[in-house]
Short mmCIF file of C-alpha atoms in Angstrom, two decimals:
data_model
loop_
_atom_site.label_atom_id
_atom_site.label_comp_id
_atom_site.label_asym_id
_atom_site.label_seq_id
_atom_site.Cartn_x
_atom_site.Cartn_y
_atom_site.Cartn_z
CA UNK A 1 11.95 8.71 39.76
CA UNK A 2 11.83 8.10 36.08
CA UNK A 3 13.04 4.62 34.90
CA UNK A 4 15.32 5.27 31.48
CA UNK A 5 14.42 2.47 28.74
CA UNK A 6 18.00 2.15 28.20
CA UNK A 7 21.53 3.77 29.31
CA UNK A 8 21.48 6.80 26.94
CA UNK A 9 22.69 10.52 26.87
CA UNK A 10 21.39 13.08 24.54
CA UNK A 11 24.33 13.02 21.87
CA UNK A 12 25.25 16.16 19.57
CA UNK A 13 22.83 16.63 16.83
CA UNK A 14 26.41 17.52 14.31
CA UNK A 15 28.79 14.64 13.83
CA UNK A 16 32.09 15.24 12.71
CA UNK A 17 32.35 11.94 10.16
CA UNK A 18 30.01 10.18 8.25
CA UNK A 19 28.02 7.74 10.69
CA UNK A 20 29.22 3.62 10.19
CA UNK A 21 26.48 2.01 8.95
CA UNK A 22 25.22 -1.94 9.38
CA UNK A 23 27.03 -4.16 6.96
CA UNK A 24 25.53 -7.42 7.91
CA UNK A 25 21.80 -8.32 7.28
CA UNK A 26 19.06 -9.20 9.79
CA UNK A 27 19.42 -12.88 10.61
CA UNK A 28 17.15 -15.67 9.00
CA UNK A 29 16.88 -19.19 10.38
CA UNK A 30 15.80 -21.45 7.41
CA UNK A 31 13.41 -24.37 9.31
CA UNK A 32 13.72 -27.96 7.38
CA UNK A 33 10.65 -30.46 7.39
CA UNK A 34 8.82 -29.11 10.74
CA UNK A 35 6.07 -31.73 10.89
CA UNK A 36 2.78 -30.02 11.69
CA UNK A 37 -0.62 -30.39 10.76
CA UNK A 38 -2.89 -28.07 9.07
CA UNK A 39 -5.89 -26.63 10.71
CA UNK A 40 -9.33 -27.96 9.80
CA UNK A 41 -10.69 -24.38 9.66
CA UNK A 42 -9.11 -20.95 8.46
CA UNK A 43 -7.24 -18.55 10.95
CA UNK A 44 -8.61 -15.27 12.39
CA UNK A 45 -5.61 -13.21 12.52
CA UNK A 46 -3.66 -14.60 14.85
CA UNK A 47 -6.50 -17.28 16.33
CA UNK A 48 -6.41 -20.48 14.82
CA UNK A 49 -5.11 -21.57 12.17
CA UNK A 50 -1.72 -23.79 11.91
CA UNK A 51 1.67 -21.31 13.77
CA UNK A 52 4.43 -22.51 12.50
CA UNK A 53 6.35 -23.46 15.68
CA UNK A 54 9.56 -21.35 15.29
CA UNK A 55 7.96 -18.26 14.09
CA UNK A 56 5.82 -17.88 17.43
CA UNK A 57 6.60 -14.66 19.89
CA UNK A 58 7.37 -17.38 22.58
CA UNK A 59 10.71 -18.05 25.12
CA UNK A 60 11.21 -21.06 22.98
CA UNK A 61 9.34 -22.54 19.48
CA UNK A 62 6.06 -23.89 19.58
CA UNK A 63 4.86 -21.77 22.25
CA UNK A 64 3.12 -17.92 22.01
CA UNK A 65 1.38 -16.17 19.71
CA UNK A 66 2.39 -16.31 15.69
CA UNK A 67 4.56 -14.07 15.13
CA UNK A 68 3.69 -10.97 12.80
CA UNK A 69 5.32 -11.04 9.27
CA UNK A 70 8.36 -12.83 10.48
CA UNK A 71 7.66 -15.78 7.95
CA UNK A 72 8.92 -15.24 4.11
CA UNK A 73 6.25 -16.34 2.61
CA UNK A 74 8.01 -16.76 -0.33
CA UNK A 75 10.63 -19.78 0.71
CA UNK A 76 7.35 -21.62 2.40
CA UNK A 77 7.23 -25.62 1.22
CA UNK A 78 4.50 -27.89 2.14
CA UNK A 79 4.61 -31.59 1.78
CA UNK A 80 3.10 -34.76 2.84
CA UNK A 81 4.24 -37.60 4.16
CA UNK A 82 5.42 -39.42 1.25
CA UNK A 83 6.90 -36.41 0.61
CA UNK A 84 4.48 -34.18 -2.43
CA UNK A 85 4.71 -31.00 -2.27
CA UNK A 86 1.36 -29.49 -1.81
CA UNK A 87 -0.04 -26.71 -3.79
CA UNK A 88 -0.69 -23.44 -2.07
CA UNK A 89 -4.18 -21.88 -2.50
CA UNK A 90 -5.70 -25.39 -3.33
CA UNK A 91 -3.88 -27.46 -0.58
CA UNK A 92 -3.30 -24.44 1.89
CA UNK A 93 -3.01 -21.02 2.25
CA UNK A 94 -0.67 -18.67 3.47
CA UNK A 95 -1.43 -15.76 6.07
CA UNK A 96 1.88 -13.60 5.20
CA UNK A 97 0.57 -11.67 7.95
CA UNK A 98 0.38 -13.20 10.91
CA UNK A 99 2.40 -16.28 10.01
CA UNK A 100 0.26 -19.07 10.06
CA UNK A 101 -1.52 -22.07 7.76
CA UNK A 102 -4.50 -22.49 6.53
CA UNK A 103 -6.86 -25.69 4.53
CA UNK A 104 -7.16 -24.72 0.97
CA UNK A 105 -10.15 -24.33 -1.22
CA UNK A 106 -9.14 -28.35 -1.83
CA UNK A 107 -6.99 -29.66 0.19
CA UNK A 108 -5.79 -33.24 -0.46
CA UNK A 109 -4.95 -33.87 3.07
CA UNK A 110 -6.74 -33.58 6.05
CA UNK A 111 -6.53 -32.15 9.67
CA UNK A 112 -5.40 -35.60 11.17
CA UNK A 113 -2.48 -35.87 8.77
CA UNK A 114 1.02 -35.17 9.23
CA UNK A 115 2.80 -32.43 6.95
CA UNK A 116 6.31 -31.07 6.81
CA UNK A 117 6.81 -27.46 6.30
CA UNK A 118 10.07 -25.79 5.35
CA UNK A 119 10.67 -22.00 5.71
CA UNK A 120 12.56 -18.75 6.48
CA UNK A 121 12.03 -17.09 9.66
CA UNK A 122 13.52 -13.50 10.01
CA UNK A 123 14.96 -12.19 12.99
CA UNK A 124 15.15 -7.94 13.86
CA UNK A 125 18.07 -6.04 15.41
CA UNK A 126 19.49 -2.72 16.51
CA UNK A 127 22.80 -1.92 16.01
CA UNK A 128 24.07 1.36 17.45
CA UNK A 129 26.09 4.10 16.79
CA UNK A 130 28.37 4.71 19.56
CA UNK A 131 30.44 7.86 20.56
CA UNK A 132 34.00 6.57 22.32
CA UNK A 133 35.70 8.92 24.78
CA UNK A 134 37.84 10.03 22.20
CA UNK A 135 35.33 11.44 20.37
CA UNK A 136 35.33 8.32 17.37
CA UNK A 137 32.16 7.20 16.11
CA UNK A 138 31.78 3.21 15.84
CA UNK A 139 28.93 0.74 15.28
CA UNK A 140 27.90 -2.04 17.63
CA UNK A 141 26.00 -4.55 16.59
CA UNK A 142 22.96 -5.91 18.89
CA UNK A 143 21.58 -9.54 19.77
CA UNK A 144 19.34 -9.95 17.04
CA UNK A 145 15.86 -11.40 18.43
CA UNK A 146 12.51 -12.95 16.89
CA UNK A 147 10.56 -10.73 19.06
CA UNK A 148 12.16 -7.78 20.86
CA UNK A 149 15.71 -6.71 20.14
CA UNK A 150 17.75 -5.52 22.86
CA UNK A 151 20.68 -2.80 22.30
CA UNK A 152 24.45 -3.41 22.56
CA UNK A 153 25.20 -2.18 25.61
CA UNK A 154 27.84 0.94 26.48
CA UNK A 155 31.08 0.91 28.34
CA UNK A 156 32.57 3.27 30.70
CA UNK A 157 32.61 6.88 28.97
CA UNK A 158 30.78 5.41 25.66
CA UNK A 159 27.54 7.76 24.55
CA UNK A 160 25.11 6.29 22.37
CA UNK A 161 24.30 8.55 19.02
CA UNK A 162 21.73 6.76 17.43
CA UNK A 163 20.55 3.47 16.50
CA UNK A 164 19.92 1.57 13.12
CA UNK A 165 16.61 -0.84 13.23
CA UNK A 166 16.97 -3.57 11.08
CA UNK A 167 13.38 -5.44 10.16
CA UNK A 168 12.95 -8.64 9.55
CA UNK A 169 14.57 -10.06 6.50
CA UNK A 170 16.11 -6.24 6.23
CA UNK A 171 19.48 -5.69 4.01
CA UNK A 172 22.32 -3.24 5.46
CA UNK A 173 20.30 -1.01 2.74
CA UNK A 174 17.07 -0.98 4.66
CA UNK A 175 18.41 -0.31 8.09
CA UNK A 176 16.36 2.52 9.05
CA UNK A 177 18.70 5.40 11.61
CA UNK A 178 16.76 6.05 14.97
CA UNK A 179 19.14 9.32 16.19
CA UNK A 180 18.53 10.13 19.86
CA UNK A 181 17.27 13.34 20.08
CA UNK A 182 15.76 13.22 23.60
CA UNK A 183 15.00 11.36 26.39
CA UNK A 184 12.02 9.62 28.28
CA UNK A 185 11.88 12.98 30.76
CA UNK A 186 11.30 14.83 27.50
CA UNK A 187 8.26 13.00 26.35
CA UNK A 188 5.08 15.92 26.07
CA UNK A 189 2.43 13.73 27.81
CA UNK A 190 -0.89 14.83 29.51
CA UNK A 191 -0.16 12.73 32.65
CA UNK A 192 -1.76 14.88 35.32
CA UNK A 193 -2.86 14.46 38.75
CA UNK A 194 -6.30 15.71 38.66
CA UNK A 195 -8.97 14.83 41.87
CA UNK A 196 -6.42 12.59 44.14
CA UNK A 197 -6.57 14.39 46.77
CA UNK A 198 -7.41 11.75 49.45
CA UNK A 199 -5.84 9.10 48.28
CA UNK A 200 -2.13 11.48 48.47
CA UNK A 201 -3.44 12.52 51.71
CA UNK A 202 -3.50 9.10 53.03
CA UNK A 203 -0.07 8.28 51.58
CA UNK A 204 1.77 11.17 52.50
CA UNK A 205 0.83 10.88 56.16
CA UNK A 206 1.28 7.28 56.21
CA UNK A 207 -2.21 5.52 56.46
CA UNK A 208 -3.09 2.56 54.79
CA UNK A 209 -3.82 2.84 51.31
CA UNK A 210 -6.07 0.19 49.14
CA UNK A 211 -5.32 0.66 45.01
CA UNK A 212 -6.79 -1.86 42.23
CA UNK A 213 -5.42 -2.13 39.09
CA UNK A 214 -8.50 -2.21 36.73
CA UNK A 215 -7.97 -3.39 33.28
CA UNK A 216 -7.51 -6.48 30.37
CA UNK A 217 -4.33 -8.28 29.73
CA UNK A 218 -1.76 -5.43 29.74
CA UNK A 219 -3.11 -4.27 33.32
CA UNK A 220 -2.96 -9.27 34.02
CA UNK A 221 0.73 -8.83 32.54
CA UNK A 222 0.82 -10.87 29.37
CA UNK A 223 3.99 -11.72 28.97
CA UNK A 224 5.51 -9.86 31.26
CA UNK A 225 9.02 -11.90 32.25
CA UNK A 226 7.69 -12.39 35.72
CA UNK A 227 5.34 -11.07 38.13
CA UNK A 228 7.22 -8.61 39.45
CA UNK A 229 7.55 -6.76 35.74
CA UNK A 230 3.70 -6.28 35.71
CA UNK A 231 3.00 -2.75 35.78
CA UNK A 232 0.77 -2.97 38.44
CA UNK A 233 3.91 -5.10 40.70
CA UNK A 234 6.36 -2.06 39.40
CA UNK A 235 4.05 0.71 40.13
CA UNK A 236 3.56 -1.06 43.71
CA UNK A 237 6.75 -1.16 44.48
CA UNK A 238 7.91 1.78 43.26
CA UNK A 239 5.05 4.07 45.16
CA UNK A 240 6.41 1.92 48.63
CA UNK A 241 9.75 3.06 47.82
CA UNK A 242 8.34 6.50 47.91
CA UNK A 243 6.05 6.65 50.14
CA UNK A 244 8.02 4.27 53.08
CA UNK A 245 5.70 5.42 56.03
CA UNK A 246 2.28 4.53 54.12
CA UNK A 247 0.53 0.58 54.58
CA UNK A 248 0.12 0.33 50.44
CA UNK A 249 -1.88 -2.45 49.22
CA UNK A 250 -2.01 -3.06 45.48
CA UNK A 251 -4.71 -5.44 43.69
CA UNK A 252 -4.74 -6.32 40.21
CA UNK A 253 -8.59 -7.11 39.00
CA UNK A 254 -7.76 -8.05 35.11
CA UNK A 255 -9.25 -10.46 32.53
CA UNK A 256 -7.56 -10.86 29.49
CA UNK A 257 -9.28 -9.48 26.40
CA UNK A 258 -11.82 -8.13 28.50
CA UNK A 259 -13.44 -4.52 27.47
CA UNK A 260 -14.60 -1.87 30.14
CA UNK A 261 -18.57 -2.44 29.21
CA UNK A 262 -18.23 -6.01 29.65
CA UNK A 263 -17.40 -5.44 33.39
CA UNK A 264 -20.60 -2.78 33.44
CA UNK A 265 -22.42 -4.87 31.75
CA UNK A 266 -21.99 -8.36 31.48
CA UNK A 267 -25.52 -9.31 30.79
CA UNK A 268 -25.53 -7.61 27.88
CA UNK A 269 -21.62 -7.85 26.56
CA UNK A 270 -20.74 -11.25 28.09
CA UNK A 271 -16.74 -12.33 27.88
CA UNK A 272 -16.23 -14.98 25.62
CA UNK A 273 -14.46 -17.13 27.57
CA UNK A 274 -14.57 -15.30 31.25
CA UNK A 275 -18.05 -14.17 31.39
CA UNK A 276 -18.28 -14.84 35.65
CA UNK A 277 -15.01 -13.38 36.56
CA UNK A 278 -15.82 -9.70 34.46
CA UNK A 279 -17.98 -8.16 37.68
CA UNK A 280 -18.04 -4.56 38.39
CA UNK A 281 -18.21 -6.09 41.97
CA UNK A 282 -14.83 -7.42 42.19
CA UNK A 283 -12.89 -3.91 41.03
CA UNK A 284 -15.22 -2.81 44.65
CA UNK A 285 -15.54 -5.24 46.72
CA UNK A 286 -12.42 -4.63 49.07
CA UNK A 287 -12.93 -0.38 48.92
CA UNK A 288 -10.26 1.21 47.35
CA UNK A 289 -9.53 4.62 47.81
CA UNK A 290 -7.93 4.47 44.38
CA UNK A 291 -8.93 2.86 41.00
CA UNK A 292 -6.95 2.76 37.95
CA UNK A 293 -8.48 2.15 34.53
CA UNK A 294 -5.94 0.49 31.35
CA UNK A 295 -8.39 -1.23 28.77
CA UNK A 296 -6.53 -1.35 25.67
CA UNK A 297 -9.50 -3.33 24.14
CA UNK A 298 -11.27 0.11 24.32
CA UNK A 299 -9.43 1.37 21.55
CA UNK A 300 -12.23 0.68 19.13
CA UNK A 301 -14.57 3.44 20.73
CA UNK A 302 -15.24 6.87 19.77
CA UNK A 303 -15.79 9.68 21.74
CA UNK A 304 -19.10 9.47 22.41
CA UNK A 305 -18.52 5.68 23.76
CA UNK A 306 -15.84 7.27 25.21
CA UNK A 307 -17.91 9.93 27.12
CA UNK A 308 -20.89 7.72 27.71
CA UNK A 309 -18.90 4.27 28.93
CA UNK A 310 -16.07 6.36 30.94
CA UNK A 311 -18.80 8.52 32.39
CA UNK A 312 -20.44 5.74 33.99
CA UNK A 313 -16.98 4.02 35.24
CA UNK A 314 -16.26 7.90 37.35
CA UNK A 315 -20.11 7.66 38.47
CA UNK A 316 -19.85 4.36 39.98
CA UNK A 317 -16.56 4.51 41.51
CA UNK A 318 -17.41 8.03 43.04
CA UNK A 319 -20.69 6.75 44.30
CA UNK A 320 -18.69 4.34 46.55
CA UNK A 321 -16.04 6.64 47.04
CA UNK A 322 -13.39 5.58 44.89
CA UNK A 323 -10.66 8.29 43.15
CA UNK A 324 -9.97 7.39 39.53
CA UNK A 325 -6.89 7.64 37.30
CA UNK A 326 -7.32 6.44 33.80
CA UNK A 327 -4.26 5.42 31.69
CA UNK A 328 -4.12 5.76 27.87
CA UNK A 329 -2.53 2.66 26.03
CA UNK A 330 0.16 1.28 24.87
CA UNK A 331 1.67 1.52 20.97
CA UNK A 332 -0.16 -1.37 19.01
CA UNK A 333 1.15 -3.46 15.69
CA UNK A 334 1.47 -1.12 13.06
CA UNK A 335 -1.85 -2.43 11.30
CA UNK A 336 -3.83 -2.06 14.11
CA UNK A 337 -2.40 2.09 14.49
CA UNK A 338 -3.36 2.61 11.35
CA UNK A 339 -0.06 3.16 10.03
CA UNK A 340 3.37 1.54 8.82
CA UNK A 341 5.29 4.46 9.94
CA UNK A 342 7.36 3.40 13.30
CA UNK A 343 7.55 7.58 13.95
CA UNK A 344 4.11 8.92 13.36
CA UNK A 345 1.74 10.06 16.41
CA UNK A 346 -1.02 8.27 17.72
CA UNK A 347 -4.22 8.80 16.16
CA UNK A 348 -6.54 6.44 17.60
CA UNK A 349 -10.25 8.15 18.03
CA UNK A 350 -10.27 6.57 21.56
CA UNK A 351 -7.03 7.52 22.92
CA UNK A 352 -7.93 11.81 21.75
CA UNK A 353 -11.30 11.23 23.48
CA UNK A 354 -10.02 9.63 26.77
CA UNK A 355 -7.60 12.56 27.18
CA UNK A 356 -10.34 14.91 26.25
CA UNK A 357 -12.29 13.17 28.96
CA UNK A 358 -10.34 12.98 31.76
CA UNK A 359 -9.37 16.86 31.33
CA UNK A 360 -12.96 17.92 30.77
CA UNK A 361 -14.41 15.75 33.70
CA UNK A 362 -11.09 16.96 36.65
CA UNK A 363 -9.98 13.32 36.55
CA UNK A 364 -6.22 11.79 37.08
CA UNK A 365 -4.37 10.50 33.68
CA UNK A 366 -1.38 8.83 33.48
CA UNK A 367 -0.51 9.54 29.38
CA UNK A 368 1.31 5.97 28.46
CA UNK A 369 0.44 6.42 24.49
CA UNK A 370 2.51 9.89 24.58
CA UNK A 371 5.28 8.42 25.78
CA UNK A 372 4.88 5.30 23.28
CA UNK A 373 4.51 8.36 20.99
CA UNK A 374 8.06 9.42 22.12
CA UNK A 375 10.22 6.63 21.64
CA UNK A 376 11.20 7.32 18.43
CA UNK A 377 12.97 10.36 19.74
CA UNK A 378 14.76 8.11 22.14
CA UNK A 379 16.21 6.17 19.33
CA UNK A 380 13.67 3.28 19.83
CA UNK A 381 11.56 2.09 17.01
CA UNK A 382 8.34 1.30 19.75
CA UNK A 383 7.88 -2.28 17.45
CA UNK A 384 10.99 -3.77 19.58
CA UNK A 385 8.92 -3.38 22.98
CA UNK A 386 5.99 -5.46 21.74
CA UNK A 387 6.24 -8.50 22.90
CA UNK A 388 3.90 -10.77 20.97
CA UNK A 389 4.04 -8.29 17.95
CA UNK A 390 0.61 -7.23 18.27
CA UNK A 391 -0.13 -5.74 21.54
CA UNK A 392 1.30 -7.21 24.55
CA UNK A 393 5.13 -5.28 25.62
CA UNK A 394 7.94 -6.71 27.12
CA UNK A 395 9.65 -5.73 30.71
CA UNK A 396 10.62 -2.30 29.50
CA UNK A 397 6.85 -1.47 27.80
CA UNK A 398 5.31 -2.08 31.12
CA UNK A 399 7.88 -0.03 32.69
CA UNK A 400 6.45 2.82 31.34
CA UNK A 401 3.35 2.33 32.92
CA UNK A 402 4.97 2.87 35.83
CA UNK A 403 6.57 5.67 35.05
CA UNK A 404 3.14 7.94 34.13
CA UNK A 405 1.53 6.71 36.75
CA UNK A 406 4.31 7.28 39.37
CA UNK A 407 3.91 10.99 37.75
CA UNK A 408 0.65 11.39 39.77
CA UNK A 409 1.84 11.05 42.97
CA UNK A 410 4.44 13.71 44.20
CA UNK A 411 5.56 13.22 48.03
CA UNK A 412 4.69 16.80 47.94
#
């Protein structure tokens, strides 16, 4: 079964009219006096620093990550108490991109005091393009969102054409058209079911079957809605649901920001912050038949860390009989792809190699990056599915997960 992202059917590629366009802008919220403080030491990307409490990727302000260029920089006021304004560069500094504060080369307050800060914050949306049954073309305009923006949705005998993205602090000018030109089932991975031979065995006659979920924070769920929208809860249920007769246990072993060789070898690549609870000896402790392997954090390697780390993950699982099924990642913050362009394929060294690898070596893949790759054609821009803006998706990015891996595992 393949979960759609949205409600959509392929519409025709010809159009009898021109197609409506946006005419209202992406929402801003203007912010007056937030008090905050400014941080005694510079940011690191989006560590540290001072967030500014309404442009955070959170349910509600002052809470999750800062959000990626959704403050205009340019509107920004600082003041003091007695109300100064304070001078950028010498008093503060701005980090346009990840939205957050900074102490100046001289500031002439310090971390205990109290500032106000005034300021734009944008707000993205998709509108869509919408075929009625009578064959009209209309636009309807979507819930616009700090974080990720949900489509209008379609009535009875409505087919969606297309949609229009419109970026933070975008004009009805900018909006950039998204035409659906396929669907998720379309999407050219390299999912394959390679050496899983026991472990489909074992479901299809209806044994008991142990899985672990091996990975960093997108394997843990970060913020996921619930529990139940982790990929590894989805996948779970999902395989019970096909496979009724089988006794399917599912463990997730995950530590956020955690990279594969810090699990090999934590004596020599020790977590920051988790150093005890990355141990090989947890992902095999209880003896799964089945080990799945999502590290994002990977993504810096090249091939041969690829071939050299990945090697020794299928050696040590096999040596206590384990199967394996690696996943490629998800889509990233445009900055951290490498490019700005919301359509253009993934290029990342370590995703290439891990496909390369698992081909090469016999092994399982479930291809999550090619169908990240893919969205695009579905009308999505993949930005909208990342929840924090950087790296962590929403309810519907970690339903893909489910989808490739569900791939591997035919009931016959």
């Amino acid at each position: 079964m393949m979960i759609s992202l949205f409600p959509l059917t392929i519409a025709a590629m010809t159009v009898a009219a021109p197609l409506p366009r946006p005419v209202e802008p992406s929402p801003v919220l203007h912010i007056e006096n937030e008090p905050a403080r400014l941080a005694a030491k510079p940011g690191n990307k989006w560590a540290g620093g001072t967030p500014l409490a309404h442009a955070r990727s959170g349910d509600m302000p002052g809470r999750g990550l800062p959000m990626p260029h959704a403050l205009n920089t340019r509107t920004l006021t600082v003041r003091s108490a007695d109300g100064r304004i304070l001078n950028p560069g010498t008093d503060y500094v701005i980090n346009g991109i990840y939205s957050t504060l900074g102490p100046g080369s001289s500031p002439s307050v310090s971390a205990s005091d109290t500032v106000n800060v005034s300021y734009d914050v944008g707000q993205r949306r998709l509108d869509s393009v919408i075929r009625l049954p009578d064959g009209k073309l209309i636009l309807r305009q979507g819930n616009p969102s700090l974080t990720t923006a949900a489509l209008p949705p379609l009535l009875s005998g409505e087919t969606r054409v297309g949609n229009y993205y419109l970026d933070f602090f975008a004009t009805p000018a900018d909006a950039d058209w998204f035409p659906i030109t396929a669907t998720a089932a379309d999407a050219p991975t390299r999912t394959a079911a390679r050496s899983l031979d026991r472990t489909l065995k074992k479901l299809r006659d209806g044994q008991s079957v142990r899985i672990v979920c091996w990975g960093d924070s997108i394997t843990h769920g970060g913020d996921a809605s619930s529990p139940d929208k982790r990929y590894p809860s989805v996948f779970s249920a999902r395989l019970r649901e096909r496979f009724p007769s089988a006794q399917i246990e599912v463990t997730t072993v995950a530590v956020g920001g955690s990279q594969s060789r810090q699990w090999l070898h934590p004596e020599k690549f020790p977590h920051s912050t988790a150093p005890q609870a990355c141990r090989f000896e947890r992902v095999i402790e209880n003896r799964p038949d089945l080990v799945t392997v999502e590290f994002l954090n990977d993504a810096w390697m090249t091939a041969k860390h690829v071939d050299e780390i990945y090697a020794e993950i299928r050696d040590r699982l096999h040596a206590v009989g384990c199967e394996v099924l690696f996943i490629t990642p998800n889509f990233t913050m445009p900055e951290m792809m490498g490019s700005p362009d919301l359509r253009a394929p993934d290029n990342r060294p370590y995703v290439r190699a891990l496909k390369t690898f698992a081909e090469t070596n016999g092994l399982a893949l479930a291809d999550v990056s090619a169908r990240w790759e893919n969205l695009w054609r579905e009308g999505i821009p993949y930005i909208v599915l990342l929840k924090n803006g950087i790296n962590h998706p929403e309810d519907r990015g970690y339903a893909i997960y489910a989808d490739e891996l569900l791939k591997c595992f035919a009931a016959r």
